[in-house]
Coordinates of C-alpha atoms and ligand atoms in Angstrom, one line a residue:
X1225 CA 5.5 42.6 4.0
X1226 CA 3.7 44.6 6.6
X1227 CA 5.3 46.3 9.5
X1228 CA 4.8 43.7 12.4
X1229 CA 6.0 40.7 9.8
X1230 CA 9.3 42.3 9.1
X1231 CA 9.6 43.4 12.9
X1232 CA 9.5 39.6 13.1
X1233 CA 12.0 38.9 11.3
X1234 CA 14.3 41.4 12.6
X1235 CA 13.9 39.8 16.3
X1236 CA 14.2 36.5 14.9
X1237 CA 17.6 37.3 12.9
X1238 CA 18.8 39.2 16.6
X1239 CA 18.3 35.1 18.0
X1240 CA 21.5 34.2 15.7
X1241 CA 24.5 35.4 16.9
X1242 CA 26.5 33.9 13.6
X1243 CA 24.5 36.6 12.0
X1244 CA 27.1 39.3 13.2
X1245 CA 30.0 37.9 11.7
X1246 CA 29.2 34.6 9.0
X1247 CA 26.5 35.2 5.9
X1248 CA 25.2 31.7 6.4
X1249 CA 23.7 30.1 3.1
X1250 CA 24.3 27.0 4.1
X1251 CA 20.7 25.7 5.6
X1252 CA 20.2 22.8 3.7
X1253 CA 23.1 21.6 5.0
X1254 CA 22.7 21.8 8.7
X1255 CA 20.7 25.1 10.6
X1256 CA 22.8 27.2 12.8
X1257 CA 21.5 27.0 16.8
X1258 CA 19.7 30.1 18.0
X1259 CA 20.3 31.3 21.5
X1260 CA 17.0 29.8 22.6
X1261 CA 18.2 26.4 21.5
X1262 CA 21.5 26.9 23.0
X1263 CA 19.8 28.5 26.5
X1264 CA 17.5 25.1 26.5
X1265 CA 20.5 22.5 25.8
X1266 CA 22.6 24.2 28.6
X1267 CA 20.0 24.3 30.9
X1268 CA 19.3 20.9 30.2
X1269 CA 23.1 20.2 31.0
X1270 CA 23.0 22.3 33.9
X1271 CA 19.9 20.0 35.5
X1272 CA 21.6 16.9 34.7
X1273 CA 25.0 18.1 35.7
X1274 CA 23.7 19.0 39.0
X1275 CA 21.4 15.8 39.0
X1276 CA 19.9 16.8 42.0
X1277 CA 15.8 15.4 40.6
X1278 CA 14.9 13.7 37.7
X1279 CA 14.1 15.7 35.0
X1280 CA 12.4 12.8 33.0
X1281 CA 8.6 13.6 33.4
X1282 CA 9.4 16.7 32.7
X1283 CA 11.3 16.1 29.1
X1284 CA 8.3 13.6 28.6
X1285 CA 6.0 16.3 28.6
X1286 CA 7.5 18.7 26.0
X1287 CA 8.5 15.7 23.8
X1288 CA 4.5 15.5 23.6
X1289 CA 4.5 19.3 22.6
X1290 CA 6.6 18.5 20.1
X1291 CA 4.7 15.7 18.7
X1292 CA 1.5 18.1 18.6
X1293 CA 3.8 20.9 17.3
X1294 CA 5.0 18.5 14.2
X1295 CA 1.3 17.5 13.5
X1296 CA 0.2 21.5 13.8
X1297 CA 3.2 22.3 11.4
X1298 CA 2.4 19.6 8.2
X1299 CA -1.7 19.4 9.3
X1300 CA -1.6 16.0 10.9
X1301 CA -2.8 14.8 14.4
X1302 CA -0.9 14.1 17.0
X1303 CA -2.0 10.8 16.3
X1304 CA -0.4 10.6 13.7
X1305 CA 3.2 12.0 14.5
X1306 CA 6.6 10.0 15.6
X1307 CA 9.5 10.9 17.1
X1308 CA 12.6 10.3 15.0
X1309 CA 15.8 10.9 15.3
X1310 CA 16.5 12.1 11.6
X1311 CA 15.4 11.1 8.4
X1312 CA 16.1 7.8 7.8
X1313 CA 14.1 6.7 10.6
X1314 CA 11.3 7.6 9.4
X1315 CA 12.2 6.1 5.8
X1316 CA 12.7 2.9 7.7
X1317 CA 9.9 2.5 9.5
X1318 CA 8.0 2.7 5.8
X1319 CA 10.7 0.4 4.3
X1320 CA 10.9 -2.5 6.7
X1321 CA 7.3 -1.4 7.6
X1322 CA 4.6 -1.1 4.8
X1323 CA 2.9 -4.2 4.1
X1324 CA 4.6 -5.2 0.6
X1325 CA 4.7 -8.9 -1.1
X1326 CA 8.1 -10.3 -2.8
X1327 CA 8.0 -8.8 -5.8
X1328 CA 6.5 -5.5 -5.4
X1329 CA 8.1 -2.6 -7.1
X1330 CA 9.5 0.8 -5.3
X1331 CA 9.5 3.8 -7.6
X1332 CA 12.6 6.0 -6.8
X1333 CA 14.1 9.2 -8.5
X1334 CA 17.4 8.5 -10.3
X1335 CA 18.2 11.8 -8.6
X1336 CA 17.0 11.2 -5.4
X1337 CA 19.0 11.9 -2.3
X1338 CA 20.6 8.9 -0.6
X1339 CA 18.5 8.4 2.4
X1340 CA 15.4 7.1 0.5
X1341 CA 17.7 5.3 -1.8
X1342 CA 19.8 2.9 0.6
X1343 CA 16.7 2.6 3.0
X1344 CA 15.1 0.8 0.3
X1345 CA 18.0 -0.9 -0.9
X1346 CA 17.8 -2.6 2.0
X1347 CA 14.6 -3.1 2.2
X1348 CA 14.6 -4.4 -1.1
X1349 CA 17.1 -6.6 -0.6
X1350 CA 15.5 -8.2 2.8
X1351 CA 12.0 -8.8 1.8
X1352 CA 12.8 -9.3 -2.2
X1353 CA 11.0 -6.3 -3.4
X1354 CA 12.7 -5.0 -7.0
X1355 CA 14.0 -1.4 -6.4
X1356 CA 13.1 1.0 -10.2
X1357 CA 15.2 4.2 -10.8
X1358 CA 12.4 6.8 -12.6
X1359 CA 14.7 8.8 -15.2
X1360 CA 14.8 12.5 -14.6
X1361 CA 14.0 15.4 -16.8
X1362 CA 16.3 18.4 -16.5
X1363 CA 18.0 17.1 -13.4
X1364 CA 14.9 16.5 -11.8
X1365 CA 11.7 14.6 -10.8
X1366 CA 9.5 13.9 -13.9
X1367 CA 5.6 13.3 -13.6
X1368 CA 5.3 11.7 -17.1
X1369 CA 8.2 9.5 -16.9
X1370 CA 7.4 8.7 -13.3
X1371 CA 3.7 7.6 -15.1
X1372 CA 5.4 5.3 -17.4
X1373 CA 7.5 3.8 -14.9
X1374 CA 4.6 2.3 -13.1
X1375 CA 4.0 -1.0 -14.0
X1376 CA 1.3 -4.1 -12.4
X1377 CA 3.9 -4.1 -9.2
X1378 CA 4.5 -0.7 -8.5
X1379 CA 3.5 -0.6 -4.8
X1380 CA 5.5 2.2 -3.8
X1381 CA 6.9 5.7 -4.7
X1382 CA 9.6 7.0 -2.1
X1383 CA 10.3 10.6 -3.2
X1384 CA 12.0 14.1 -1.6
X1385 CA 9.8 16.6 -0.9
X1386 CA 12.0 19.1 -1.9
X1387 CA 15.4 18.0 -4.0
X1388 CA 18.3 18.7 -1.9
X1389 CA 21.0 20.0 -5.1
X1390 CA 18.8 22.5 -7.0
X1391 CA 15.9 22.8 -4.9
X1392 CA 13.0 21.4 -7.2
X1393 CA 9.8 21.2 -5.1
X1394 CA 7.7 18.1 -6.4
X1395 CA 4.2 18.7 -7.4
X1396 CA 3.4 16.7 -4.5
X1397 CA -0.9 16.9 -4.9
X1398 CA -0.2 15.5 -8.7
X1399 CA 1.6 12.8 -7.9
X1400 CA -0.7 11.7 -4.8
X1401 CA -3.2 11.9 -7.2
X1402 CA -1.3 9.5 -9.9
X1403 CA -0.2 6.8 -6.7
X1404 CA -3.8 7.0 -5.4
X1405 CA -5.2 5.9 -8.9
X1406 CA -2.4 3.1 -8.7
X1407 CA -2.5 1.9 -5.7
X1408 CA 0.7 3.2 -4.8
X1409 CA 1.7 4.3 -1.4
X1410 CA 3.3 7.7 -1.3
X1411 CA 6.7 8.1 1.0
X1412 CA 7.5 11.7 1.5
X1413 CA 11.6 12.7 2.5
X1414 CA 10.7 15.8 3.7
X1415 CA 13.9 17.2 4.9
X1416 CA 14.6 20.1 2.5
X1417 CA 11.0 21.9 2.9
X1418 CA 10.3 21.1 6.4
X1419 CA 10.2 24.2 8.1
X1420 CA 10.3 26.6 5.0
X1421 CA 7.5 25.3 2.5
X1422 CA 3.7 25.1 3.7
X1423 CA 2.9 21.1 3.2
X1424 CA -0.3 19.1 4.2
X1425 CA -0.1 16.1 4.7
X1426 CA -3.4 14.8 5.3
X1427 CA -5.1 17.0 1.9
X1428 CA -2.0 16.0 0.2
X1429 CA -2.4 11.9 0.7
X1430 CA 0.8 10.9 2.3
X1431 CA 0.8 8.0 3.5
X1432 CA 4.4 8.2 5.3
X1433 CA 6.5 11.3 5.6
X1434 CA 10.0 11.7 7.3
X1435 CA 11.8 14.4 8.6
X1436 CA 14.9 15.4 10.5
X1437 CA 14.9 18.6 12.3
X1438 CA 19.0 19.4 11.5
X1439 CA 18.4 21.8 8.8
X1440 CA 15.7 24.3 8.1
X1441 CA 13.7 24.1 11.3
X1442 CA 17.4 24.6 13.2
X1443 CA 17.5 22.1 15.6
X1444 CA 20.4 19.8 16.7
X1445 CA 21.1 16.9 14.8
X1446 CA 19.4 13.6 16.1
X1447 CA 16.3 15.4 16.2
X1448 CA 13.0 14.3 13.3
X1449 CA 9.8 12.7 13.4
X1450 CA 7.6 10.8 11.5
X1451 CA 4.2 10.9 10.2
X1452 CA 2.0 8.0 9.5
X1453 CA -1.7 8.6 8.1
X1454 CA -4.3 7.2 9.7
X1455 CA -4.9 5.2 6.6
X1456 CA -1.3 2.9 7.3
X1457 CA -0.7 3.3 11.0
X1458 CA -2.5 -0.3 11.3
X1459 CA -1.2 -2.0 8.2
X1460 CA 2.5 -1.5 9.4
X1461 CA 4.0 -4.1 10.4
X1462 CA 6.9 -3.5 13.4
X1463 CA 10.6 -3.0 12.3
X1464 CA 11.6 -2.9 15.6
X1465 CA 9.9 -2.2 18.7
X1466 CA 11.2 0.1 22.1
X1467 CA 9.5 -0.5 25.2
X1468 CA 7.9 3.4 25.0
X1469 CA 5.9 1.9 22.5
X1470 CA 3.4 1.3 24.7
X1471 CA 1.7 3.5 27.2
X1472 CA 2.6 3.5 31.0
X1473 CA 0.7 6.4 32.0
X1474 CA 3.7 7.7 33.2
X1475 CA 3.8 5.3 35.9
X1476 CA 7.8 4.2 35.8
X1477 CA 7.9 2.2 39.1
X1478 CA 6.3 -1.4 38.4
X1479 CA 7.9 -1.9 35.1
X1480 CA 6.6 -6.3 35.5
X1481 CA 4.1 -5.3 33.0
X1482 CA 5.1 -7.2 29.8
X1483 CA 1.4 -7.5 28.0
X1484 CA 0.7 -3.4 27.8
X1485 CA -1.6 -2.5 24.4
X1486 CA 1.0 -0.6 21.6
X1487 CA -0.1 2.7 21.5
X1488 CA -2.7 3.8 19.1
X1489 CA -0.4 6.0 17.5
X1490 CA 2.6 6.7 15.5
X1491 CA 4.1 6.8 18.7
X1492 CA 4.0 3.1 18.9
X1493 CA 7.0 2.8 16.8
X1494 CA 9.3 5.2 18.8
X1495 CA 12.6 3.7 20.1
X1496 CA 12.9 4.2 23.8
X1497 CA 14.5 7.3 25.4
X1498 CA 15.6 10.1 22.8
X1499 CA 18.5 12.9 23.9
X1500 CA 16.7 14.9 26.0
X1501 CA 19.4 17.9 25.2
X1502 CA 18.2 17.5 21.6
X1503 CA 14.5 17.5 22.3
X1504 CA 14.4 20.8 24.7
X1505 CA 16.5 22.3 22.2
X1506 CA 14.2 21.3 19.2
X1507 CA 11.1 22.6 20.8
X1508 CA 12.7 25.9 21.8
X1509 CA 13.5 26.2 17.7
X1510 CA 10.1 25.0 16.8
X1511 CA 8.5 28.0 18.5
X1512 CA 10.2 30.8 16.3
X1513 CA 8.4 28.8 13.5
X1514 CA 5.0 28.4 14.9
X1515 CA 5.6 32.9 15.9
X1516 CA 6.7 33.5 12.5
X1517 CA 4.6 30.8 10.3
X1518 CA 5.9 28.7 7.3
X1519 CA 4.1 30.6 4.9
X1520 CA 5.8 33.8 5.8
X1521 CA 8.7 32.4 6.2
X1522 CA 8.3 31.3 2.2
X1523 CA 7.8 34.3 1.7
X1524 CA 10.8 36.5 2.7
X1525 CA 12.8 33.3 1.5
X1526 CA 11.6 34.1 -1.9
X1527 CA 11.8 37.7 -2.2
X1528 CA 15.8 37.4 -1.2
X1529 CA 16.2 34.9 -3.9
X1530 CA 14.6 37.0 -6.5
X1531 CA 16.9 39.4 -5.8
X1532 CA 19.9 37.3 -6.2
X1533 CA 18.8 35.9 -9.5
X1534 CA 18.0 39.0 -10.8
X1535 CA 21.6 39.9 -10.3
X1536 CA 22.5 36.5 -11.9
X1537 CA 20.4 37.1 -14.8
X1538 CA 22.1 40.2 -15.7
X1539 CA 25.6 38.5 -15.3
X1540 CA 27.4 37.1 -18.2
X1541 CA 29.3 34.8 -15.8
X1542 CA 26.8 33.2 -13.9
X1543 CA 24.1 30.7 -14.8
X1544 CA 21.0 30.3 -12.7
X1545 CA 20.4 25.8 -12.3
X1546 CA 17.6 25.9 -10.2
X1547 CA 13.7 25.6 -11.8
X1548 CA 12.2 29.0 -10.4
X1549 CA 8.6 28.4 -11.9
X1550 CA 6.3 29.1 -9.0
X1551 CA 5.0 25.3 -8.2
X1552 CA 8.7 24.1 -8.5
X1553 CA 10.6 26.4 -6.7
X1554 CA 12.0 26.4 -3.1
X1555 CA 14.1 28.3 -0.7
X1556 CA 17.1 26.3 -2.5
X1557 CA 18.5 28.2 -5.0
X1558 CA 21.8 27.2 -7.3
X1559 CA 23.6 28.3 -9.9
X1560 CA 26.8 27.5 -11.8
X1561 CA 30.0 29.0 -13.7
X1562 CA 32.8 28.5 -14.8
X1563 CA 36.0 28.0 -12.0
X1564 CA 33.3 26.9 -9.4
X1565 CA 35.6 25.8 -7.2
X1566 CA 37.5 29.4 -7.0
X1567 CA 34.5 31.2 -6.1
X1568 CA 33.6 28.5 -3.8
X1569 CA 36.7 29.5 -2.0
X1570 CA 36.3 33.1 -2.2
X1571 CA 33.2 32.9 -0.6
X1572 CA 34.4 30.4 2.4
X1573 CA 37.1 33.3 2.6
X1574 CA 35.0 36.0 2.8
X1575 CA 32.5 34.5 5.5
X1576 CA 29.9 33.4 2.9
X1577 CA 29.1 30.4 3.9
X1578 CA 26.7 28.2 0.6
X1579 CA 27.5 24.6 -0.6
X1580 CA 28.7 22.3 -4.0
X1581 CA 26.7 20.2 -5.0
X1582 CA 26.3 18.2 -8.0
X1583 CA 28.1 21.0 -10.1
X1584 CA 26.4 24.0 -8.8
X1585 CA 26.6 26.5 -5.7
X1586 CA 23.6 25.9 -3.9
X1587 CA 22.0 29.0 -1.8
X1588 CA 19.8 27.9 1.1
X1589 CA 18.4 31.4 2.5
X1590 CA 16.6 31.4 5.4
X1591 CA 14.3 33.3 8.0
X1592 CA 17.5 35.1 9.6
X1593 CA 19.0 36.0 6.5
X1594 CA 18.2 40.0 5.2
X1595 CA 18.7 41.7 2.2
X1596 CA 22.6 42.9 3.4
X1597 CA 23.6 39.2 3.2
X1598 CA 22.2 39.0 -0.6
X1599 CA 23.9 42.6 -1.3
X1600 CA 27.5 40.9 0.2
X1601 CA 27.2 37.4 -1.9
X1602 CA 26.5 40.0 -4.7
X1603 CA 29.5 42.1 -4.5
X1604 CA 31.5 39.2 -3.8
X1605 CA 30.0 37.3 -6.7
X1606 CA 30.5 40.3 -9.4
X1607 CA 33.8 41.3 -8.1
X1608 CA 35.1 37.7 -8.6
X1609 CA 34.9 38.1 -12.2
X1610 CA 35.4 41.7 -12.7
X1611 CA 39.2 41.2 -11.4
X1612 CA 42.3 42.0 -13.4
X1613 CA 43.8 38.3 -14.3
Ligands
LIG2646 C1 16.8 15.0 0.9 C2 17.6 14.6 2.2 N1 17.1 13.6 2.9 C3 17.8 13.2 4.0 C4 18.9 13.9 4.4 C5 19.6 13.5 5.7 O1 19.1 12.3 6.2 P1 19.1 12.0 7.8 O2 18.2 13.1 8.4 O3 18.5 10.7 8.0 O4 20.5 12.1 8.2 C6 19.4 14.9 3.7 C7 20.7 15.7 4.0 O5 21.5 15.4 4.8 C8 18.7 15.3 2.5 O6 19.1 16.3 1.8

């Protein structure tokens, strides 16, 4: 890493205060605030507090930053980017949206994150569609099995980007490839790589991707957007419909205006007003990512895991759960051992902040962690075992 990166990284760590006192692993989870997000919110708060103009226009205008910042982030156009509020919105718009026939089949993993699977559920159950669980290999998405499940109906695959337990990153251009041959529209939950694995979604075929901005890019919760290729935009139907679905030039005082065009945009299936604190906040986080870059960010992400599993690979105790092949891996990294739940509680104790799930510790490092915060999970990890009984 050359001088000016790591420099980066350094002033970008400085933004998190936590970093003084907590080792925070716990990004998957939810992303801590930086000061510039917490600076943005209050100042929003001060504005509104003090309500002396309205401060609408103005939130307008960076929420239409953010939707050009999303697109530059996963190369889309703004076109083709939604605001959300998490996730699941953007699941739902594909769900209740895609234009699917009773009877169609949707494809999900049998160790897929809830979000995609209750969304469809749903969806499923509302318009008739039959819902297919793809069996996993080693605790995680398969390609071949996932080539055997498709059958004359298969009309949809709804898949994680990145799997939220062990951090197994799906070979996202070979399975584009496979629903493309089918027919299959692809429906990316991107949650677990936004922010921290390079994706495109236009090279990569998606037709729909959805992501809340609560974890890895660090923004408050009730913050995501959506993207809709060009290729579906028209051929959704509407879910639901806000009245910001439309354009009105920013002209908010003759609001009699009930046969406006839909935007020709994602932006056509956004849901009225969003929190503004939320949206100044999110594009104040956004910008350490677009400074920094994903790629990089990847990068130092990777070189602190290596470290830690070569510590775990020399340990008798632990075992390392995650896939760390190159095309698989991610910047979630578990492993197991025996008396999990002990050393999940020495590490809470000792300000080490990771999660459980699914039978293994999960590590979610992140641009503001450093090599001291691996070095302190280390020592706590080989002193746990080291003890006298
Ligand atoms: C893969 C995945 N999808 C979605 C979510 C959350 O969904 P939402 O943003 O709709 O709350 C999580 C974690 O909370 C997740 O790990």
């Amino acid at each position: 890493m050359d001088e000016n990166l790591r420099q980066k990284f350094q002033h970008a760590r400085s933004l998190f205060p936590h970093t003084d006192k907590v080792v925070y692993f716990n990004s998957a989870s939810f992303g801590p605030f930086s000061t510039p997000v917490k600076e943005a919110i209050e100042e929003n708060l001060r504005v509104r507090v003090a309500a002396a103009f309205d401060d609408t226009p103005g939130v307008m205008e960076i929420e239409d930053q953010l939707r050009s910042d999303y697109a530059g982030l996963i190369g889309a156009t703004k076109r083709e980017i939604g605001i959300g509020m998490n996730t699941s919105f953007g699941l739902n718009v594909a769900a209740f949206g895609l234009p699917l026939e009773k009877g169609d089949e949707v494809l999900v993993s049998e160790v897929e994150f809830p979000a995609q699977v209750y969304t469809w559920r749903a969806a499923a159950e509302e318009r008739g569609l039959k819902l297919r669980f793809v069996k996993p290999v080693n605790r995680h998405f398969d390609i071949e099995q996932f080539e055997k499940s498709i059958g004359p109906e298969t009309r949809v695959l709804a898949i994680s980007f990145v799997q939220y337990f062990n951090g197994y990153k799906n070979d996202l251009a070979a399975i584009s490839e496979i629903c493309k041959k089918h027919g299959i529209f692809l429906v990316v939950d991107g949650i677990q790589g936004m922010g921290v694995e390079p994706i495109d979604a236009k090279e990569l075929g998606i037709d729909i991707l959805s992501s809340g901005c609560q974890k890895w890019m660090l923004g408050p919760q009730g913050c995501g957007f959506f993207y809709l290729s060009d290729r579906v935009r028209d051929r959704l139907r509407h879910p639901f419909m806000g009245w910001l679905g439309v354009d009105w030039k920013m002209n908010f005082t003759d609001l009699f205006k009930f046969d406006l065009p839909y935007y020709d945009s994602a932006r056509r299936f956004e849901m009225g007003y969003y929190v503004a604190l939320n949206i100044l906040g999110m594009k104040a986080s956004v910008e350490i990512f677009k400074d920094i870059g994903i790629p990089n960010i990847r990068q130092h992400n990777y070189m602190l895991i290596d470290r830690l599993a070569d510590y775990l690979r020399g340990s008798p105790f632990y075992s390392i759960t995650s896939i760390m092949e190159t095309r698989h891996r991610s910047s979630i990294f578990s492993f197991s051992c025996d008396r999990l739940d002990d050393v999940y509680q020495k590490l809470s104790d000792e300000q080490i902040i990771v999660a459980m799930r699914e039978g293994s510790i999960r590590v979610s490092v992140h641009l503001f962690n450093n090599e001291a915060d691996i070095e302190r999970l280390i020592g706590v990890l080989e002193q746990f075992f080291s003890r006298k009984p």
